[in-house]
């Protein structure tokens, strides 16, 4: 076995043992592109070796999806099969773990009428809303990870040929997910322990507000009294831990829906439906985005913000140091799974209830009562840089520096 194949197998093992943390007798549900079939087989083999009872693979064919976007009737585009939704809900009820192996930028929707894309995406969001709430409240185990694709690699490394680009991207993925470490599982344990220490420190401070300032931004985010800081390590309803994102560098919490005021400037582009949103800014008043701008992709950003009422509010605020390992790679990945782990960020749309005390038990109909946002979308927007200052304001008005020049004011050892 060559070195690359060994790393791929280690990556598959980490996804199963550290990501979803498969339990003996548990079902694993994999969502993946057919282009990732070789890697999916490695994951399946690892899952069975680690005690999985059954592995179900839900395949995605991007070329077939494009045909459907082009030729299906609008009625059919919005007809999400109830048996498919019930199947995922039933597997979640039975304690399955869910692994999303994404293949960024393998979708080809160039030239498709945005209205048709919105119809299909909105219908899917509505149909799977109950299932997605299970994921976002961490009731079941789930993990998102990525495999390299040629189109994605060429986007990141445009000045080399395709083979070299995909090689460089795989190496970047291995580095970001600790596969290059001598003992990747131990490295992950140590890393999560550091993130947990950061969250614990923030939880001792009981902030009421967070103040974000840069030369171009001045934003205040109010936090609920019962907010808690968390990281990608979560515990499902059966008491089993899992890590929702591979990689991860963030600690996050849930803001008050109506408690955001000021202006924030985006620091990294945002990629959506094959189009780039670049150099954007958002202005908030009482939680709502009341105006926005973008040098590129204004119409795309407008589409996203008009998805539903909650799309103009935020559901997450996350802190990531500017010197995180992904940030110091100086790569722009054009995908939030990686870019959000290089930068502090906010997420427009649906709130993670895990940012609240006993959040797993909060029902969707209680979101208004809790003062948090509900939406069909959840998109991370990067706002961090070496210029960012974050001060937390305690209940008594005391200001505590949290981030200075983009990095933690308190040392945490990796």
Short mmCIF file of C-alpha atoms in Angstrom, two decimals:
data_model
loop_
_atom_site.label_atom_id
_atom_site.label_comp_id
_atom_site.label_asym_id
_atom_site.label_seq_id
_atom_site.Cartn_x
_atom_site.Cartn_y
_atom_site.Cartn_z
CA UNK A 1 0.00 0.00 0.00
CA UNK A 2 1.46 3.38 -0.99
CA UNK A 3 1.52 6.39 1.34
CA UNK A 4 -1.50 8.05 -0.28
CA UNK A 5 -3.67 4.94 0.06
CA UNK A 6 -2.57 4.56 3.67
CA UNK A 7 -3.66 8.14 4.39
CA UNK A 8 -7.02 7.58 2.68
CA UNK A 9 -7.66 4.53 4.84
CA UNK A 10 -6.66 6.46 7.96
CA UNK A 11 -9.01 9.27 6.92
CA UNK A 12 -11.84 6.75 6.54
CA UNK A 13 -11.04 5.23 9.95
CA UNK A 14 -11.01 8.67 11.63
CA UNK A 15 -14.38 9.51 10.06
CA UNK A 16 -15.87 6.37 11.58
CA UNK A 17 -14.10 6.20 14.96
CA UNK A 18 -13.62 9.91 15.78
CA UNK A 19 -16.27 11.59 13.61
CA UNK A 20 -19.51 9.65 14.01
CA UNK A 21 -17.88 7.40 16.68
CA UNK A 22 -19.76 4.33 15.47
CA UNK A 23 -21.04 2.00 18.19
CA UNK A 24 -21.31 -1.76 18.00
CA UNK A 25 -24.62 -2.75 16.43
CA UNK A 26 -25.33 0.78 15.15
CA UNK A 27 -26.48 1.64 11.63
CA UNK A 28 -24.37 4.09 9.64
CA UNK A 29 -26.05 6.18 6.92
CA UNK A 30 -23.67 7.66 4.35
CA UNK A 31 -24.66 10.45 1.97
CA UNK A 32 -22.10 10.70 -0.84
CA UNK A 33 -21.54 11.47 -4.50
CA UNK A 34 -21.02 8.56 -6.86
CA UNK A 35 -17.71 10.26 -7.73
CA UNK A 36 -16.50 9.39 -4.22
CA UNK A 37 -17.39 5.70 -4.52
CA UNK A 38 -13.84 4.40 -3.95
CA UNK A 39 -13.51 6.34 -0.72
CA UNK A 40 -17.03 5.39 0.39
CA UNK A 41 -16.07 1.73 0.12
CA UNK A 42 -13.12 2.36 2.45
CA UNK A 43 -15.49 3.98 4.95
CA UNK A 44 -17.91 1.06 4.73
CA UNK A 45 -15.11 -1.44 5.30
CA UNK A 46 -13.89 0.55 8.31
CA UNK A 47 -17.42 0.85 9.73
CA UNK A 48 -18.05 -2.88 9.58
CA UNK A 49 -14.66 -3.60 11.12
CA UNK A 50 -15.55 -1.24 13.98
CA UNK A 51 -18.84 -2.99 14.69
CA UNK A 52 -21.49 -1.31 12.53
CA UNK A 53 -24.59 -3.44 12.10
CA UNK A 54 -25.50 -2.07 8.67
CA UNK A 55 -24.21 0.66 6.37
CA UNK A 56 -26.73 2.30 4.07
CA UNK A 57 -25.35 4.53 1.30
CA UNK A 58 -27.55 7.24 -0.19
CA UNK A 59 -25.86 8.01 -3.51
CA UNK A 60 -25.95 11.40 -5.22
CA UNK A 61 -25.44 11.68 -8.99
CA UNK A 62 -24.76 15.31 -9.85
CA UNK A 63 -25.23 14.78 -13.59
CA UNK A 64 -28.64 13.23 -13.04
CA UNK A 65 -29.52 16.08 -10.68
CA UNK A 66 -28.70 18.57 -13.44
CA UNK A 67 -30.97 16.70 -15.86
CA UNK A 68 -33.77 16.93 -13.31
CA UNK A 69 -33.20 20.67 -12.81
CA UNK A 70 -33.33 21.16 -16.59
CA UNK A 71 -36.24 18.92 -17.59
CA UNK A 72 -38.52 18.16 -14.64
CA UNK A 73 -41.73 20.09 -14.27
CA UNK A 74 -41.82 22.68 -11.49
CA UNK A 75 -44.38 20.51 -9.72
CA UNK A 76 -42.07 17.49 -9.84
CA UNK A 77 -39.08 19.51 -8.63
CA UNK A 78 -41.04 20.29 -5.47
CA UNK A 79 -42.28 16.74 -4.96
CA UNK A 80 -39.91 15.26 -2.39
CA UNK A 81 -40.83 11.60 -1.97
CA UNK A 82 -42.43 11.09 1.47
CA UNK A 83 -41.03 7.56 1.71
CA UNK A 84 -37.49 8.98 1.47
CA UNK A 85 -38.12 11.51 4.23
CA UNK A 86 -39.77 8.90 6.46
CA UNK A 87 -36.83 6.58 5.89
CA UNK A 88 -34.30 9.10 7.17
CA UNK A 89 -36.52 10.01 10.11
CA UNK A 90 -37.00 6.33 10.98
CA UNK A 91 -33.26 5.66 10.84
CA UNK A 92 -32.68 8.65 13.12
CA UNK A 93 -35.37 7.40 15.54
CA UNK A 94 -33.58 4.05 15.63
CA UNK A 95 -30.28 5.65 16.60
CA UNK A 96 -28.42 5.60 13.30
CA UNK A 97 -25.35 7.78 12.74
CA UNK A 98 -25.15 9.98 9.65
CA UNK A 99 -21.96 10.66 7.68
CA UNK A 100 -21.98 13.30 4.94
CA UNK A 101 -19.08 12.81 2.53
CA UNK A 102 -19.27 15.95 0.45
CA UNK A 103 -17.64 16.49 -2.93
CA UNK A 104 -17.40 20.29 -3.15
CA UNK A 105 -17.98 21.98 -6.49
CA UNK A 106 -18.90 18.77 -8.26
CA UNK A 107 -22.40 20.16 -8.86
CA UNK A 108 -22.88 21.71 -12.29
CA UNK A 109 -25.79 24.11 -12.16
CA UNK A 110 -24.35 26.75 -14.46
CA UNK A 111 -27.09 28.15 -16.67
CA UNK A 112 -29.95 26.66 -14.65
CA UNK A 113 -32.75 29.11 -13.89
CA UNK A 114 -32.20 30.20 -10.25
CA UNK A 115 -35.97 30.04 -9.72
CA UNK A 116 -35.92 26.30 -10.43
CA UNK A 117 -32.96 25.80 -8.07
CA UNK A 118 -34.78 27.71 -5.33
CA UNK A 119 -37.98 25.70 -5.80
CA UNK A 120 -36.15 22.39 -5.43
CA UNK A 121 -33.96 23.49 -2.53
CA UNK A 122 -36.85 25.06 -0.63
CA UNK A 123 -39.00 21.95 -1.10
CA UNK A 124 -36.21 19.72 0.20
CA UNK A 125 -35.62 22.00 3.18
CA UNK A 126 -39.31 21.91 4.07
CA UNK A 127 -39.61 18.16 3.66
CA UNK A 128 -36.53 17.38 5.74
CA UNK A 129 -37.09 20.10 8.35
CA UNK A 130 -37.94 17.69 11.17
CA UNK A 131 -34.99 15.44 10.32
CA UNK A 132 -32.61 18.40 10.07
CA UNK A 133 -33.80 19.64 13.47
CA UNK A 134 -32.68 16.30 14.91
CA UNK A 135 -29.21 16.92 13.49
CA UNK A 136 -28.92 20.55 14.54
CA UNK A 137 -30.00 19.75 18.10
CA UNK A 138 -27.43 16.91 18.16
CA UNK A 139 -30.02 14.29 19.03
CA UNK A 140 -28.26 11.86 16.68
CA UNK A 141 -24.63 11.49 15.69
CA UNK A 142 -23.51 13.11 12.45
CA UNK A 143 -20.31 14.22 10.76
CA UNK A 144 -19.49 16.23 7.65
CA UNK A 145 -16.22 15.60 5.82
CA UNK A 146 -14.91 16.23 2.30
CA UNK A 147 -13.17 14.41 -0.51
CA UNK A 148 -11.08 16.20 -3.11
CA UNK A 149 -12.52 16.79 -6.57
CA UNK A 150 -10.74 18.05 -9.69
CA UNK A 151 -12.99 21.07 -10.10
CA UNK A 152 -12.54 22.04 -6.45
CA UNK A 153 -8.77 21.49 -6.65
CA UNK A 154 -8.41 23.70 -9.72
CA UNK A 155 -10.41 26.43 -8.00
CA UNK A 156 -7.96 26.42 -5.08
CA UNK A 157 -4.78 25.79 -7.10
CA UNK A 158 -5.44 27.41 -10.50
CA UNK A 159 -1.79 27.68 -11.55
CA UNK A 160 -0.92 23.98 -11.65
CA UNK A 161 -2.23 21.11 -13.77
CA UNK A 162 -5.22 19.07 -12.60
CA UNK A 163 -3.23 16.10 -11.29
CA UNK A 164 -0.91 18.30 -9.24
CA UNK A 165 -3.86 20.37 -7.99
CA UNK A 166 -5.79 17.37 -6.69
CA UNK A 167 -2.63 16.00 -5.05
CA UNK A 168 -2.08 19.33 -3.28
CA UNK A 169 -5.72 19.47 -2.18
CA UNK A 170 -5.61 15.98 -0.72
CA UNK A 171 -2.47 16.90 1.21
CA UNK A 172 -4.20 20.05 2.51
CA UNK A 173 -7.20 17.95 3.62
CA UNK A 174 -4.92 15.44 5.35
CA UNK A 175 -3.12 18.27 7.13
CA UNK A 176 -6.34 19.98 8.25
CA UNK A 177 -7.87 16.74 9.53
CA UNK A 178 -4.68 15.60 11.35
CA UNK A 179 -4.16 12.56 9.14
CA UNK A 180 -0.49 13.56 8.79
CA UNK A 181 0.04 13.31 12.55
CA UNK A 182 1.95 10.31 13.91
CA UNK A 183 -1.16 9.32 15.88
CA UNK A 184 -4.21 11.02 14.31
CA UNK A 185 -6.69 9.75 16.90
CA UNK A 186 -4.56 11.07 19.78
CA UNK A 187 -4.07 14.35 17.94
CA UNK A 188 -7.84 14.69 17.62
CA UNK A 189 -8.36 13.92 21.31
CA UNK A 190 -5.84 16.60 22.28
CA UNK A 191 -7.31 19.13 19.86
CA UNK A 192 -10.87 18.64 21.10
CA UNK A 193 -9.63 18.97 24.68
CA UNK A 194 -8.19 22.39 23.79
CA UNK A 195 -11.44 23.52 22.15
CA UNK A 196 -13.36 22.32 25.22
CA UNK A 197 -11.04 24.38 27.44
CA UNK A 198 -11.73 27.48 25.34
CA UNK A 199 -15.48 26.96 25.60
CA UNK A 200 -15.25 26.36 29.35
CA UNK A 201 -13.38 29.65 29.82
CA UNK A 202 -16.05 31.58 27.91
CA UNK A 203 -18.78 29.85 29.92
CA UNK A 204 -17.29 31.18 33.17
CA UNK A 205 -17.75 34.76 31.93
CA UNK A 206 -21.53 34.72 31.26
CA UNK A 207 -21.45 37.45 28.62
CA UNK A 208 -24.51 39.47 27.76
CA UNK A 209 -23.01 41.00 24.61
CA UNK A 210 -20.18 40.40 22.18
CA UNK A 211 -18.66 43.45 20.48
CA UNK A 212 -16.92 42.86 17.12
CA UNK A 213 -14.74 45.70 15.82
CA UNK A 214 -12.37 46.16 12.88
CA UNK A 215 -11.53 49.28 10.85
CA UNK A 216 -14.58 48.43 8.70
CA UNK A 217 -16.93 46.71 11.16
CA UNK A 218 -18.74 47.51 14.38
CA UNK A 219 -21.21 44.83 15.43
CA UNK A 220 -22.87 44.00 18.73
CA UNK A 221 -24.44 40.58 19.33
CA UNK A 222 -26.65 39.99 22.35
CA UNK A 223 -26.61 36.52 23.90
CA UNK A 224 -29.44 34.76 25.75
CA UNK A 225 -29.06 34.42 29.51
CA UNK A 226 -29.04 30.64 29.11
CA UNK A 227 -26.44 30.57 26.33
CA UNK A 228 -23.53 28.14 26.49
CA UNK A 229 -20.36 27.90 24.43
CA UNK A 230 -19.85 24.61 22.66
CA UNK A 231 -17.60 23.04 20.04
CA UNK A 232 -17.94 20.32 17.43
CA UNK A 233 -17.77 17.63 20.10
CA UNK A 234 -21.36 16.77 20.96
CA UNK A 235 -23.24 14.05 22.82
CA UNK A 236 -26.31 12.42 21.31
CA UNK A 237 -29.43 11.36 23.18
CA UNK A 238 -27.93 7.91 23.78
CA UNK A 239 -24.95 9.45 25.58
CA UNK A 240 -22.43 8.80 22.80
CA UNK A 241 -20.04 11.55 21.71
CA UNK A 242 -19.30 12.51 18.11
CA UNK A 243 -17.57 15.31 16.21
CA UNK A 244 -19.84 17.03 13.72
CA UNK A 245 -17.19 18.59 11.46
CA UNK A 246 -13.88 17.26 10.19
CA UNK A 247 -11.97 19.59 10.39
CA UNK A 248 -13.03 21.92 13.21
CA UNK A 249 -11.38 24.88 14.94
CA UNK A 250 -14.39 26.75 16.35
CA UNK A 251 -16.21 27.34 19.57
CA UNK A 252 -19.71 28.69 19.07
CA UNK A 253 -22.91 29.80 20.75
CA UNK A 254 -26.45 30.86 19.85
CA UNK A 255 -27.37 34.57 19.73
CA UNK A 256 -30.65 36.27 20.47
CA UNK A 257 -32.58 36.63 17.24
CA UNK A 258 -33.42 40.30 17.78
CA UNK A 259 -30.19 41.25 19.55
CA UNK A 260 -27.82 42.00 16.66
CA UNK A 261 -26.99 45.59 15.71
CA UNK A 262 -24.36 47.29 13.58
CA UNK A 263 -22.37 46.52 10.45
CA UNK A 264 -20.03 43.67 9.65
CA UNK A 265 -17.72 43.22 6.67
CA UNK A 266 -17.12 39.77 5.20
CA UNK A 267 -13.48 38.72 5.02
CA UNK A 268 -13.70 35.62 2.80
CA UNK A 269 -15.83 34.93 -0.28
CA UNK A 270 -18.92 32.75 -0.02
CA UNK A 271 -19.69 30.20 -2.75
CA UNK A 272 -23.31 29.28 -3.48
CA UNK A 273 -24.81 27.38 -6.43
CA UNK A 274 -21.62 27.84 -8.44
CA UNK A 275 -21.50 31.59 -7.90
CA UNK A 276 -19.20 33.67 -5.73
CA UNK A 277 -20.29 36.33 -3.24
CA UNK A 278 -17.29 38.57 -2.59
CA UNK A 279 -16.56 41.70 -0.54
CA UNK A 280 -19.96 41.78 1.12
CA UNK A 281 -21.20 43.70 4.12
CA UNK A 282 -24.33 43.32 6.24
CA UNK A 283 -26.11 45.95 8.32
CA UNK A 284 -28.25 44.73 11.23
CA UNK A 285 -30.96 46.48 13.20
CA UNK A 286 -32.66 44.62 16.07
CA UNK A 287 -31.39 41.35 14.64
CA UNK A 288 -32.57 41.84 11.07
CA UNK A 289 -30.34 42.45 8.05
CA UNK A 290 -31.81 45.75 6.88
CA UNK A 291 -29.28 46.44 4.12
CA UNK A 292 -26.39 44.68 2.45
CA UNK A 293 -23.85 45.10 -0.29
CA UNK A 294 -21.51 42.91 -2.32
CA UNK A 295 -18.96 43.78 -5.00
CA UNK A 296 -19.64 40.43 -6.62
CA UNK A 297 -22.68 38.17 -6.28
CA UNK A 298 -25.15 40.76 -4.99
CA UNK A 299 -28.11 39.04 -6.68
CA UNK A 300 -27.08 35.66 -5.23
CA UNK A 301 -26.86 37.10 -1.73
CA UNK A 302 -30.27 38.73 -2.25
CA UNK A 303 -31.72 35.32 -3.22
CA UNK A 304 -30.35 33.73 -0.06
CA UNK A 305 -31.64 36.50 2.21
CA UNK A 306 -35.10 36.19 0.65
CA UNK A 307 -35.35 32.45 1.28
CA UNK A 308 -37.64 33.01 4.25
CA UNK A 309 -38.13 35.45 7.15
CA UNK A 310 -35.40 33.81 9.22
CA UNK A 311 -32.79 34.14 6.49
CA UNK A 312 -32.28 37.79 7.45
CA UNK A 313 -31.36 36.87 11.05
CA UNK A 314 -28.48 34.89 12.49
CA UNK A 315 -28.51 31.59 14.35
CA UNK A 316 -24.87 31.14 15.32
CA UNK A 317 -21.76 33.10 16.26
CA UNK A 318 -18.40 31.31 16.30
CA UNK A 319 -14.89 32.20 17.38
CA UNK A 320 -11.87 30.89 15.47
CA UNK A 321 -8.35 32.24 15.99
CA UNK A 322 -6.66 33.83 13.00
CA UNK A 323 -3.64 31.59 13.57
CA UNK A 324 -5.66 28.37 13.32
CA UNK A 325 -3.88 25.70 11.29
CA UNK A 326 -6.32 26.15 8.40
CA UNK A 327 -5.89 29.93 8.39
CA UNK A 328 -2.10 29.74 8.41
CA UNK A 329 -2.18 27.50 5.35
CA UNK A 330 -3.18 30.69 3.48
CA UNK A 331 -5.57 28.70 1.31
CA UNK A 332 -9.05 29.83 0.35
CA UNK A 333 -11.11 26.64 0.04
CA UNK A 334 -14.31 28.17 -1.36
CA UNK A 335 -16.28 25.96 1.01
CA UNK A 336 -17.45 26.74 4.57
CA UNK A 337 -16.42 23.35 5.97
CA UNK A 338 -12.83 24.58 5.71
CA UNK A 339 -13.11 28.37 5.41
CA UNK A 340 -15.24 28.68 8.57
CA UNK A 341 -12.38 27.02 10.43
CA UNK A 342 -9.98 29.72 9.30
CA UNK A 343 -12.10 32.62 10.51
CA UNK A 344 -14.54 33.86 13.10
CA UNK A 345 -17.99 33.67 11.57
CA UNK A 346 -21.69 34.18 11.94
CA UNK A 347 -24.36 32.02 10.36
CA UNK A 348 -27.45 33.49 8.81
CA UNK A 349 -30.50 31.31 9.29
CA UNK A 350 -31.41 28.47 11.61
CA UNK A 351 -30.09 28.41 15.18
CA UNK A 352 -28.20 25.59 16.81
CA UNK A 353 -30.07 24.86 20.04
CA UNK A 354 -26.88 23.30 21.43
CA UNK A 355 -25.77 26.87 22.11
CA UNK A 356 -28.36 26.97 24.89
CA UNK A 357 -28.50 25.15 28.21
CA UNK A 358 -30.43 21.88 27.77
CA UNK A 359 -30.78 22.85 24.12
CA UNK A 360 -31.27 19.27 22.93
CA UNK A 361 -34.71 19.29 24.49
CA UNK A 362 -35.92 22.55 22.92
CA UNK A 363 -38.67 21.86 20.39
CA UNK A 364 -39.02 23.79 17.11
CA UNK A 365 -42.21 25.44 18.34
CA UNK A 366 -40.24 26.87 21.30
CA UNK A 367 -37.77 28.89 19.22
CA UNK A 368 -39.74 32.14 19.55
CA UNK A 369 -40.11 31.59 23.29
CA UNK A 370 -36.33 31.09 23.56
CA UNK A 371 -35.68 34.18 21.41
CA UNK A 372 -33.69 32.29 18.77
CA UNK A 373 -33.96 32.14 15.01
CA UNK A 374 -35.69 29.57 12.82
CA UNK A 375 -35.13 29.21 9.09
CA UNK A 376 -34.85 26.69 6.28
CA UNK A 377 -31.22 27.75 5.73
CA UNK A 378 -28.00 27.91 7.72
CA UNK A 379 -25.01 29.51 5.96
CA UNK A 380 -21.72 30.47 7.59
CA UNK A 381 -20.27 33.87 6.64
CA UNK A 382 -16.64 34.57 7.50
CA UNK A 383 -15.88 37.81 9.34
CA UNK A 384 -12.54 37.16 11.06
CA UNK A 385 -9.12 38.62 10.24
CA UNK A 386 -5.89 39.73 11.87
CA UNK A 387 -7.61 43.07 12.55
CA UNK A 388 -10.57 41.69 14.50
CA UNK A 389 -11.14 42.62 18.13
CA UNK A 390 -13.84 40.88 20.18
CA UNK A 391 -14.80 42.14 23.63
CA UNK A 392 -17.34 40.38 25.79
CA UNK A 393 -19.60 42.49 27.97
CA UNK A 394 -20.62 40.85 31.24
CA UNK A 395 -24.00 41.28 32.91
CA UNK A 396 -22.58 44.04 35.13
CA UNK A 397 -21.14 45.93 32.13
CA UNK A 398 -17.55 44.79 32.60
CA UNK A 399 -15.69 44.40 29.31
CA UNK A 400 -13.43 41.37 28.88
CA UNK A 401 -11.11 41.09 25.85
CA UNK A 402 -11.60 37.76 24.08
CA UNK A 403 -9.92 38.22 20.69
CA UNK A 404 -7.19 40.76 19.98
CA UNK A 405 -5.64 41.16 16.54
CA UNK A 406 -7.56 38.07 15.47
CA UNK A 407 -6.30 35.69 18.18
CA UNK A 408 -7.26 34.56 21.67
CA UNK A 409 -6.07 36.81 24.49
CA UNK A 410 -5.69 33.71 26.67
CA UNK A 411 -3.19 31.01 25.73
CA UNK A 412 -4.53 27.52 25.10
CA UNK A 413 -2.02 24.77 24.50
CA UNK A 414 -2.54 22.40 21.59
#
